[in-house]
């Protein structure tokens, strides 16, 4: 599917250029990289569904697909004013960045040239992309567009996090949201989330190992076969899991995560 985003890419890059004078802006440069990769993943999801069987037509109309890649492009635009004002990406200590992205899109008129339906679906996905859970009341198309962004976002966050889990880089603290780096410790509640089939909550994280477990629990809700396979083929999840301590108390959670990874690889568990 050919979706021309060139004007929007320029618009997004012009927008972020307005933040070039923010001091210590390395985390913001990472957000630009992250955004462009999320767009690539969203395009891959949309392409993977094109030409598939007919009952998927509700998801594959041009409007929903265009909305999905636009939402991917703008989903984190609120990160820039968030960091400029609060010097953190921690929503709990600043502002809900998805709501700020939504307001920024509206105030900057990013989607002013789009069809109202496309703009509505894209705004909905941006607003909901970081919710812990989505309402069952969402329309199927809104759910589809939002899930494309959420899957694509997670796929790139895996890459970012693995880089920071393995390297002591200056931005590491900001990326790891200030959890403690004690290689032998984890939070039992987060390990329970793995076993219960729940996605762990950011607010429960205390140690770097909790981050590893959280990333593992995201496999519970990756929806599209394309993103699930891409994760398995990237080798990133193996890296996340191999850093977990080899402790008896964590064995069941580790085994469950490895089994989930095999499901991703084999195409089981997708819901597209
Ligand atoms: Fe986000």
mmCIF file of N, CA, C and O in Angstrom, residues 22 39 41 159 174 272:
data_model
loop_
_atom_site.group_PDB
_atom_site.id
_atom_site.type_symbol
_atom_site.label_atom_id
_atom_site.label_comp_id
_atom_site.label_asym_id
_atom_site.label_seq_id
_atom_site.Cartn_x
_atom_site.Cartn_y
_atom_site.Cartn_z
ATOM 1 N N UNK A 22 16.893 23.226 23.058
ATOM 2 C CA UNK A 22 16.676 22.677 24.404
ATOM 3 C C UNK A 22 18.013 22.132 24.918
ATOM 4 O O UNK A 22 18.674 21.361 24.213
ATOM 5 N N UNK A 39 7.145 4.583 12.499
ATOM 6 C CA UNK A 39 6.464 4.750 11.205
ATOM 7 C C UNK A 39 6.791 3.567 10.278
ATOM 8 O O UNK A 39 5.901 2.997 9.643
ATOM 9 N N UNK A 41 7.630 0.556 11.110
ATOM 10 C CA UNK A 41 6.923 -0.648 11.578
ATOM 11 C C UNK A 41 5.437 -0.577 11.219
ATOM 12 O O UNK A 41 4.838 -1.588 10.818
ATOM 13 N N UNK A 159 13.850 -2.359 20.894
ATOM 14 C CA UNK A 159 15.201 -2.056 20.392
ATOM 15 C C UNK A 159 15.901 -1.043 21.293
ATOM 16 O O UNK A 159 17.050 -1.237 21.701
ATOM 17 N N UNK A 174 17.471 8.246 31.971
ATOM 18 C CA UNK A 174 16.205 8.790 31.486
ATOM 19 C C UNK A 174 15.396 7.697 30.813
ATOM 20 O O UNK A 174 14.183 7.586 30.993
ATOM 21 N N UNK A 272 -4.909 -10.680 13.952
ATOM 22 C CA UNK A 272 -5.129 -9.728 12.860
ATOM 23 C C UNK A 272 -5.903 -10.369 11.727
ATOM 24 O O UNK A 272 -5.980 -9.869 10.657
#
